Coordinates of C-alpha atoms and ligand atoms in Angstrom, one line a residue:
X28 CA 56.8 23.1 -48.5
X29 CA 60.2 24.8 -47.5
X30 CA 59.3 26.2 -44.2
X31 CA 60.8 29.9 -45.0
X32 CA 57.8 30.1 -47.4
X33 CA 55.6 30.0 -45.0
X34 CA 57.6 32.8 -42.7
X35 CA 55.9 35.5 -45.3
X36 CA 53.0 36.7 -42.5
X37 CA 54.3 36.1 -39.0
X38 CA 52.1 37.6 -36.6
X39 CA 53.3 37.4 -32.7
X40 CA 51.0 37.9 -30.0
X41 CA 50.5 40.3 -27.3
X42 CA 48.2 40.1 -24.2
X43 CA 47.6 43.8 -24.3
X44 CA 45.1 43.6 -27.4
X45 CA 43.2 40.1 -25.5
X46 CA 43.0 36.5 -25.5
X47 CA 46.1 34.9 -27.3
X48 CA 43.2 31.7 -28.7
X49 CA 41.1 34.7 -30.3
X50 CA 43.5 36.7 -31.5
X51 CA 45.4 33.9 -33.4
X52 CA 42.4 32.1 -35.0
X53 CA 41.7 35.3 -36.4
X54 CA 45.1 36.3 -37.9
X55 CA 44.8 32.9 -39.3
X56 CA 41.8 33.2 -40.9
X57 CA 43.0 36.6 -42.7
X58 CA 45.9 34.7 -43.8
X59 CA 48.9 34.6 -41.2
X60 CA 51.1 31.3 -42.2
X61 CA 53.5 32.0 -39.0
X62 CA 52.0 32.7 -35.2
X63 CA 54.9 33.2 -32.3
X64 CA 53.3 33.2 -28.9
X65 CA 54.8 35.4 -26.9
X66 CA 54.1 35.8 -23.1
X67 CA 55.9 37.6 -20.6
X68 CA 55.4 37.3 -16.7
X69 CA 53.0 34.2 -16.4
X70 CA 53.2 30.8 -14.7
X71 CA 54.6 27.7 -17.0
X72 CA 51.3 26.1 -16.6
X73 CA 49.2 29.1 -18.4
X74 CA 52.3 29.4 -21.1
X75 CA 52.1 25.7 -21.8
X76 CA 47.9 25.9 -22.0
X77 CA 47.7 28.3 -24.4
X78 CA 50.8 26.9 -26.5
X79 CA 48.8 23.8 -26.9
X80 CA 45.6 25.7 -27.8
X81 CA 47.8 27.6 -30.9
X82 CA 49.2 24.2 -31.6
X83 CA 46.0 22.4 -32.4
X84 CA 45.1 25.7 -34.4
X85 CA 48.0 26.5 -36.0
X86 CA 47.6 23.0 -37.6
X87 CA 44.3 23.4 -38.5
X88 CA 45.0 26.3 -41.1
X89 CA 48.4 24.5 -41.8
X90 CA 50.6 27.6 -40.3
X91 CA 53.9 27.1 -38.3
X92 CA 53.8 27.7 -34.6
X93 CA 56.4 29.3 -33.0
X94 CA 57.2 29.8 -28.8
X95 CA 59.0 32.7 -27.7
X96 CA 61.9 32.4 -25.0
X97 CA 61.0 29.5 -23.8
X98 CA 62.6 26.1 -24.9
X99 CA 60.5 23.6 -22.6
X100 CA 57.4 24.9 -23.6
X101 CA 58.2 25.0 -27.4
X102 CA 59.3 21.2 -26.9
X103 CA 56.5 20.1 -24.3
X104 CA 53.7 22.3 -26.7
X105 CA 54.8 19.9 -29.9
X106 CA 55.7 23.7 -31.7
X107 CA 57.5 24.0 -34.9
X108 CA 59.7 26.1 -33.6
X109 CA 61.4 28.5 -30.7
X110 CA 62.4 31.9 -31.4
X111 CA 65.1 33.6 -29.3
X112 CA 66.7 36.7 -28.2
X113 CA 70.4 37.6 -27.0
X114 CA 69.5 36.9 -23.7
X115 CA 67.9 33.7 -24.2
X116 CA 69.2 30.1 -24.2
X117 CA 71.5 29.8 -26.4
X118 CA 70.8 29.0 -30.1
X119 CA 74.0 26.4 -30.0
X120 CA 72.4 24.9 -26.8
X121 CA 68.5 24.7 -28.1
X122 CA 70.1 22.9 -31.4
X123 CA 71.7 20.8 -29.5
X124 CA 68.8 20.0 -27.5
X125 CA 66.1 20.0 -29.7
X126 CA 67.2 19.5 -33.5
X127 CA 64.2 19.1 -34.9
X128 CA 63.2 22.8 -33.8
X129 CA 63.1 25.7 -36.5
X130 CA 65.4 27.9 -34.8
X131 CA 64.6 32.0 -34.8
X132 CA 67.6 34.2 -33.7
X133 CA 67.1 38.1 -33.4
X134 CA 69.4 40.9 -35.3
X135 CA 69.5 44.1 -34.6
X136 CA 73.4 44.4 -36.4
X137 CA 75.2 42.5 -38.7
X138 CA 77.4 40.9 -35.7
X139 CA 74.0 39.8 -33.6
X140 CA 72.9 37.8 -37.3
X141 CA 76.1 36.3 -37.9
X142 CA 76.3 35.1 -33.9
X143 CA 72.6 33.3 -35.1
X144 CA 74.2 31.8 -38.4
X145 CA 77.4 30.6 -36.8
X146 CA 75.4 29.5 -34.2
X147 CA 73.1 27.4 -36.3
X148 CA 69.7 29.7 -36.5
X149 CA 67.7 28.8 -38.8
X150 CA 66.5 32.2 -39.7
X151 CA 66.8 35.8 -38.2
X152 CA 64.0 38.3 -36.8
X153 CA 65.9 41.9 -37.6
X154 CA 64.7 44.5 -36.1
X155 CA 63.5 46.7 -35.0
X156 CA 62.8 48.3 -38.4
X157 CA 60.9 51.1 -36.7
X158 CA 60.6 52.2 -34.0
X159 CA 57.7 50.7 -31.7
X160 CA 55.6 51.0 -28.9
X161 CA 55.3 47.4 -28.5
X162 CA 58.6 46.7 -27.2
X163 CA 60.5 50.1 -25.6
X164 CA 63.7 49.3 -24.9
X165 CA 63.9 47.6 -29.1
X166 CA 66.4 50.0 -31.1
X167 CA 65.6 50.9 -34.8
X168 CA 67.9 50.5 -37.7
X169 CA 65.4 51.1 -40.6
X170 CA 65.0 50.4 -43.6
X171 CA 68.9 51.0 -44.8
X172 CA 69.8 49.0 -41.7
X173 CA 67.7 46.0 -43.0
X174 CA 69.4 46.3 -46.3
X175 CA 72.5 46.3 -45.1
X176 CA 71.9 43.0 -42.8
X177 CA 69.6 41.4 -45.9
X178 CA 72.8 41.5 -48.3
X179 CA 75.3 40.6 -46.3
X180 CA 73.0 36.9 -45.0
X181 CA 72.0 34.2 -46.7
X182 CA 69.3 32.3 -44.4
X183 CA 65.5 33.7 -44.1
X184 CA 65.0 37.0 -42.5
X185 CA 61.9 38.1 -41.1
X186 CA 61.7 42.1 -40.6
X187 CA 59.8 43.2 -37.6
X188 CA 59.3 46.4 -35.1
X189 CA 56.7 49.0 -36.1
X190 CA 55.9 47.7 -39.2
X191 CA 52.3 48.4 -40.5
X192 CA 50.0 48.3 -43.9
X193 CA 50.9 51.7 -44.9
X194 CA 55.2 50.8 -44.5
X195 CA 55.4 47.2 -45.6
X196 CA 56.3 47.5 -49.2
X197 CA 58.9 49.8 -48.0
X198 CA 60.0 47.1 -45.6
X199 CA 59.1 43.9 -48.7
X200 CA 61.6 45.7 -50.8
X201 CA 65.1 45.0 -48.4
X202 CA 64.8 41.3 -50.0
X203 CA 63.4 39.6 -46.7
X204 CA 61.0 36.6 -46.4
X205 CA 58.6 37.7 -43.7
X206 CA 57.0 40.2 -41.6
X207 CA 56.6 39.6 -38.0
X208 CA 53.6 42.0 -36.9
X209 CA 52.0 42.4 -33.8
X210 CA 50.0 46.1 -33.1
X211 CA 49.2 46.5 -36.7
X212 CA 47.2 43.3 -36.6
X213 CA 45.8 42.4 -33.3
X214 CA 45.3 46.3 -32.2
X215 CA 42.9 46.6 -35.2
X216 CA 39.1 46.5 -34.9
X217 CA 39.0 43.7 -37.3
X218 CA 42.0 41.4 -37.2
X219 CA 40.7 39.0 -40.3
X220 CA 40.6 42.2 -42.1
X221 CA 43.9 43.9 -41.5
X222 CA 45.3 40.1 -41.5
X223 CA 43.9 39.9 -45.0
X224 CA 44.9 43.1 -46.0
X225 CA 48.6 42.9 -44.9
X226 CA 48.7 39.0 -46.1
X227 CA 47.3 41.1 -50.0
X228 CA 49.8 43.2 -50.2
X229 CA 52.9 40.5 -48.9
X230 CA 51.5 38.5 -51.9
X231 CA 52.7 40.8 -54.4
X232 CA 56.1 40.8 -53.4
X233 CA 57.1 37.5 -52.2
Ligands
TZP19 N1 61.0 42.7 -31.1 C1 61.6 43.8 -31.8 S1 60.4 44.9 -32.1 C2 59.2 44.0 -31.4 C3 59.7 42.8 -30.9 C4 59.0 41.8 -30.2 C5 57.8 44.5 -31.3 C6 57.0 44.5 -32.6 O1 55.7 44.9 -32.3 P1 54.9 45.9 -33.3 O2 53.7 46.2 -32.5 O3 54.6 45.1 -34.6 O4 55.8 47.1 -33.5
MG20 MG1 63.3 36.7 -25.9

């Protein structure tokens, strides 16, 4: 399968809302075909742990796996791939690096997607759509922003920032491929259900 189709639930995770091994197995279980881990401000050796816990069950409900920032861990962790930001490594320097890694480069403007294409990203994570409480200093460019970026590219996008079950088809209709989520899901009282729910309504549109 084409790996962009399986960018259509992409669900990040956050160590505010708990354990990263819990909250994964599950958004898998509701129907998440993409997991990022995401950690901020923990040693290499706890980053590389978990990465190989979300390996082993990422492949268990045949999902991509996805490491945030960090290139070694991504490679050492055996993940599909590494997404990162514009202060990150590189995406010309992870390529060259690691080539078989799906590379994620984020957007917030047309000239941050087309430094990611040029650069050899593989996809783009726009955002942020709205604005968010997850990540404070993220801009928004909403849903005309997305539009704007969506027809001007032609490699995967995944919106994320804010995005939620009563927004998405607003967010499905700017001709992306995914939706990266995190609060919506994993700050839920049942993450298989608002997993499932979400995953329902992606279904109809892509
Ligand atoms: N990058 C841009 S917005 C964002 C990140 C990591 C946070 C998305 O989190 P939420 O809770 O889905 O708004
Ligand atoms: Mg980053």
């Amino acid at each position: 399968m084409r790996f962009d189709k399986k960018l259509k639930l992409y669900v990040i995770t956050d160590s505010r809302f708990g354990k990263e091994v819990e909250q994964v197995k599950q958004a898998l279980e509701g129907g998440a075909t993409s997991i990022q881990l995401r950690l901020k401000d923990v040693s290499t050796r706890h980053f590389l742990d978990t990465a190989k816990d979300l390996r082993k069950l990422t492949r268990d409900y045949d999902a991509l796996f996805f490491v945030n920032d960090r290139l070694d861990i991504a490679m050492a962790s055996d993940a599909d791939g590494i997404h990162v930001g514009m202060d990150d490594m590189p995406v010309e320097y992870v390529k060259e690096m690691a080539p078989e890694l799906i590379i994620g480069s984020s957007a917030y403007n047309l000239e941050e997607a087309n430094y990611g294409i040029n650069a050899g990203a593989d996809y783009l994570g726009v955002g942020a759509v709205y604005s968010t409480n997850t990540k404070l200093d993220a801009r928004y460019l909403g849903v005309e922003g997305l539009k704007n970026i969506s027809k001007s590219v032609n490699i995967p996008i995944v919106a994320i920032g804010g995005i939620n079950h009563q927004n998405c088809e607003d967010v499905l209709n700017c001709d992306i491929q995914g939706l990266a989520v995190i609060s919506a899901i994993l700050n839920s009282n049942n993450i298989v259900n608002s997993s499932k729910e979400m995953r329902n309504i992606i279904d109809k549109y892509i």
